[in-house]
Amino acid sequence: MNQQCYFTTNNIKLIDYKDIEILKKFLNPHARMIASRRTGVCAKHQRQLASAVKRARFMGLIPYIAQ
């Protein structure tokens, strides 16, 4: 179960809150964040991902709760 970090393998330096397609990969159908244990994202990128998702939600790009 030793997965590689998605952002490290794809050489993504900055997780942008405007890049909704990447952010949606790490959200479940109810628009909740998936744990890093499930996705394999390292701790550094998980923190950046959480901030990006929160910013995108605040800007209205991603819903807080999906139906």
Coordinates of N, CA, C and O in Angstrom, one line a residue:
M1 N 0.8 -1.2 0.0 CA 0.0 0.0 0.0 C 0.9 1.3 0.0 O 0.4 2.3 0.3
N2 N 2.1 1.1 -0.4 CA 3.0 2.2 -0.4 C 2.9 3.0 -1.7 O 3.6 2.7 -2.7
Q3 N 2.0 3.9 -1.8 CA 1.7 4.7 -3.0 C 2.6 5.9 -3.1 O 3.1 6.4 -2.1
Q4 N 2.9 6.3 -4.3 CA 3.6 7.6 -4.5 C 2.7 8.8 -4.5 O 1.5 8.7 -4.9
C5 N 3.2 9.9 -4.0 CA 2.4 11.1 -4.0 C 2.1 11.5 -5.4 O 3.0 11.6 -6.3
Y6 N 0.9 11.9 -5.7 CA 0.4 12.3 -7.0 C 1.2 13.5 -7.5 O 1.6 13.6 -8.6
F7 N 1.3 14.5 -6.6 CA 2.0 15.8 -7.0 C 3.5 15.6 -7.2 O 4.1 16.3 -8.0
T8 N 4.1 14.7 -6.4 CA 5.5 14.5 -6.6 C 5.8 13.8 -7.9 O 6.7 14.2 -8.6
T9 N 5.0 12.8 -8.2 CA 5.3 12.0 -9.4 C 5.0 12.8 -10.7 O 5.7 12.7 -11.7
N10 N 4.0 13.7 -10.6 CA 3.7 14.6 -11.8 C 4.4 15.9 -11.8 O 4.2 16.8 -12.6
N11 N 5.4 16.1 -10.8 CA 6.2 17.2 -10.7 C 5.4 18.5 -10.7 O 5.7 19.5 -11.4
I12 N 4.3 18.5 -9.8 CA 3.5 19.7 -9.6 C 4.0 20.4 -8.4 O 4.0 19.9 -7.3
K13 N 4.5 21.6 -8.6 CA 5.2 22.4 -7.5 C 4.1 23.1 -6.7 O 4.2 23.2 -5.5
L14 N 3.1 23.7 -7.4 CA 2.1 24.5 -6.7 C 0.7 23.9 -6.9 O 0.4 23.7 -8.1
I15 N 0.0 23.7 -5.9 CA -1.4 23.3 -6.0 C -2.3 24.5 -6.1 O -2.4 25.2 -5.1
D16 N -2.9 24.7 -7.3 CA -3.6 26.0 -7.5 C -5.1 25.7 -7.2 O -5.7 24.7 -7.6
Y17 N -5.7 26.6 -6.5 CA -7.1 26.5 -6.1 C -8.0 26.7 -7.3 O -9.2 26.2 -7.3
K18 N -7.5 27.2 -8.4 CA -8.3 27.4 -9.6 C -8.4 26.2 -10.5 O -9.2 26.1 -11.4
D19 N -7.5 25.2 -10.2 CA -7.4 24.0 -11.0 C -8.4 23.0 -10.4 O -8.0 22.1 -9.7
I20 N -9.6 23.1 -10.8 CA -10.7 22.3 -10.1 C -10.6 20.8 -10.5 O -10.9 20.0 -9.7
E21 N -10.1 20.5 -11.7 CA -10.1 19.1 -12.2 C -9.2 18.3 -11.3 O -9.5 17.2 -10.9
I22 N -8.0 18.9 -10.9 CA -7.1 18.2 -10.0 C -7.7 18.1 -8.6 O -7.6 17.0 -8.0
L23 N -8.3 19.1 -8.1 CA -8.9 19.1 -6.8 C -10.0 18.1 -6.7 O -10.1 17.4 -5.6
K24 N -10.8 17.9 -7.7 CA -11.9 17.0 -7.6 C -11.5 15.6 -7.6 O -12.2 14.7 -7.1
K25 N -10.2 15.3 -8.0 CA -9.7 13.9 -7.8 C -9.5 13.5 -6.4 O -9.5 12.3 -6.1
F26 N -9.4 14.5 -5.5 CA -9.2 14.2 -4.1 C -10.4 14.5 -3.2 O -10.3 14.6 -2.0
L27 N -11.6 14.6 -3.9 CA -12.8 14.8 -3.2 C -13.7 13.6 -3.5 O -13.7 13.1 -4.6
N28 N -14.5 13.1 -2.5 CA -15.4 12.0 -2.7 C -16.7 12.6 -3.3 O -16.8 13.8 -3.5
P29 N -17.7 11.8 -3.7 CA -18.9 12.3 -4.3 C -19.7 13.3 -3.5 O -20.5 14.0 -4.0
H30 N -19.5 13.3 -2.2 CA -20.2 14.2 -1.3 C -19.4 15.5 -1.1 O -19.7 16.3 -0.2
A31 N -18.3 15.7 -1.9 CA -17.5 16.9 -1.9 C -16.6 17.0 -0.6 O -16.3 18.1 -0.2
R32 N -16.4 15.9 0.1 CA -15.5 15.8 1.2 C -14.1 15.4 0.8 O -14.0 14.6 -0.1
M33 N -13.1 15.9 1.5 CA -11.7 15.5 1.1 C -11.5 14.0 1.5 O -11.9 13.6 2.5
I34 N -10.7 13.3 0.7 CA -10.3 12.0 0.9 C -9.0 12.0 1.7 O -8.1 12.8 1.4
A35 N -8.9 11.1 2.7 CA -7.7 11.1 3.5 C -6.5 10.7 2.7 O -6.5 10.0 1.7
S36 N -5.3 11.2 3.2 CA -4.1 11.0 2.5 C -3.7 9.5 2.5 O -3.0 9.1 1.7
R37 N -4.2 8.8 3.5 CA -3.9 7.3 3.6 C -4.5 6.6 2.4 O -4.0 5.7 1.8
R38 N -5.7 7.1 1.9 CA -6.4 6.5 0.8 C -5.8 7.0 -0.6 O -5.7 6.2 -1.5
T39 N -5.4 8.3 -0.6 CA -4.9 8.8 -1.9 C -3.4 8.6 -2.1 O -3.0 8.7 -3.2
G40 N -2.7 8.5 -1.0 CA -1.2 8.4 -1.1 C -0.5 9.7 -1.3 O 0.7 9.7 -1.6
V41 N -1.1 10.8 -1.0 CA -0.5 12.1 -1.0 C 0.3 12.3 0.2 O -0.1 11.9 1.3
C42 N 1.6 12.8 0.0 CA 2.4 13.1 1.2 C 1.9 14.2 2.1 O 1.0 15.0 1.6
A43 N 2.4 14.3 3.3 CA 1.8 15.2 4.3 C 2.0 16.7 3.8 O 1.0 17.5 4.0
K44 N 3.1 17.0 3.2 CA 3.3 18.4 2.7 C 2.2 18.8 1.7 O 1.6 19.9 1.8
H45 N 2.0 17.9 0.7 CA 1.1 18.2 -0.3 C -0.4 18.1 0.2 O -1.3 18.8 -0.4
Q46 N -0.6 17.3 1.2 CA -2.0 17.2 1.7 C -2.4 18.5 2.4 O -3.5 18.9 2.3
R47 N -1.4 19.1 3.1 CA -1.7 20.5 3.7 C -2.0 21.5 2.6 O -2.9 22.3 2.7
Q48 N -1.2 21.5 1.5 CA -1.4 22.4 0.4 C -2.7 22.2 -0.3 O -3.4 23.1 -0.6
L49 N -3.0 20.9 -0.4 CA -4.3 20.5 -1.0 C -5.5 21.0 -0.2 O -6.5 21.5 -0.7
A50 N -5.4 20.8 1.1 CA -6.5 21.2 2.0 C -6.7 22.7 1.9 O -7.8 23.2 1.8
S51 N -5.6 23.5 1.9 CA -5.7 25.0 1.7 C -6.3 25.3 0.4 O -7.2 26.2 0.3
A52 N -5.9 24.6 -0.7 CA -6.5 24.9 -2.0 C -8.0 24.6 -2.1 O -8.7 25.4 -2.7
V53 N -8.4 23.5 -1.5 CA -9.8 23.1 -1.5 C -10.6 24.2 -0.7 O -11.7 24.6 -1.1
K54 N -10.1 24.6 0.4 CA -10.8 25.6 1.2 C -10.9 26.9 0.5 O -12.0 27.6 0.5
R55 N -9.9 27.3 -0.2 CA -9.9 28.6 -1.0 C -10.9 28.4 -2.1 O -11.7 29.3 -2.4
A56 N -10.9 27.3 -2.8 CA -11.8 27.1 -3.9 C -13.3 27.0 -3.5 O -14.2 27.6 -4.1
R57 N -13.5 26.5 -2.3 CA -14.9 26.5 -1.7 C -15.3 27.9 -1.4 O -16.4 28.3 -1.7
F58 N -14.4 28.7 -0.8 CA -14.7 30.1 -0.4 C -15.0 30.9 -1.7 O -15.9 31.8 -1.6
M59 N -14.3 30.7 -2.7 CA -14.5 31.4 -4.0 C -15.7 30.9 -4.8 O -16.1 31.5 -5.8
G60 N -16.3 29.8 -4.3 CA -17.5 29.3 -5.0 C -17.2 28.4 -6.2 O -18.1 28.1 -7.0
L61 N -16.0 27.9 -6.3 CA -15.6 27.0 -7.4 C -16.0 25.6 -7.2 O -16.2 24.8 -8.1
I62 N -16.0 25.2 -5.9 CA -16.3 23.8 -5.5 C -17.4 24.0 -4.4 O -17.3 24.9 -3.5
P63 N -18.4 23.1 -4.4 CA -19.4 23.2 -3.3 C -18.9 22.7 -2.0 O -18.0 21.9 -2.0
Y64 N -19.4 23.3 -0.9 CA -19.1 22.8 0.4 C -19.7 21.4 0.6 O -19.1 20.5 1.1
I65 N -20.9 21.2 0.1 CA -21.6 19.9 0.3 C -22.3 19.6 -1.1 O -23.0 20.4 -1.6
A66 N -22.1 18.4 -1.6 CA -22.7 18.0 -2.8 C -24.0 17.2 -2.5 O -24.0 16.5 -1.5
Q67 N -25.0 17.3 -3.3 CA -26.2 16.5 -3.1 C -26.1 15.1 -3.4 O -25.5 14.7 -4.3

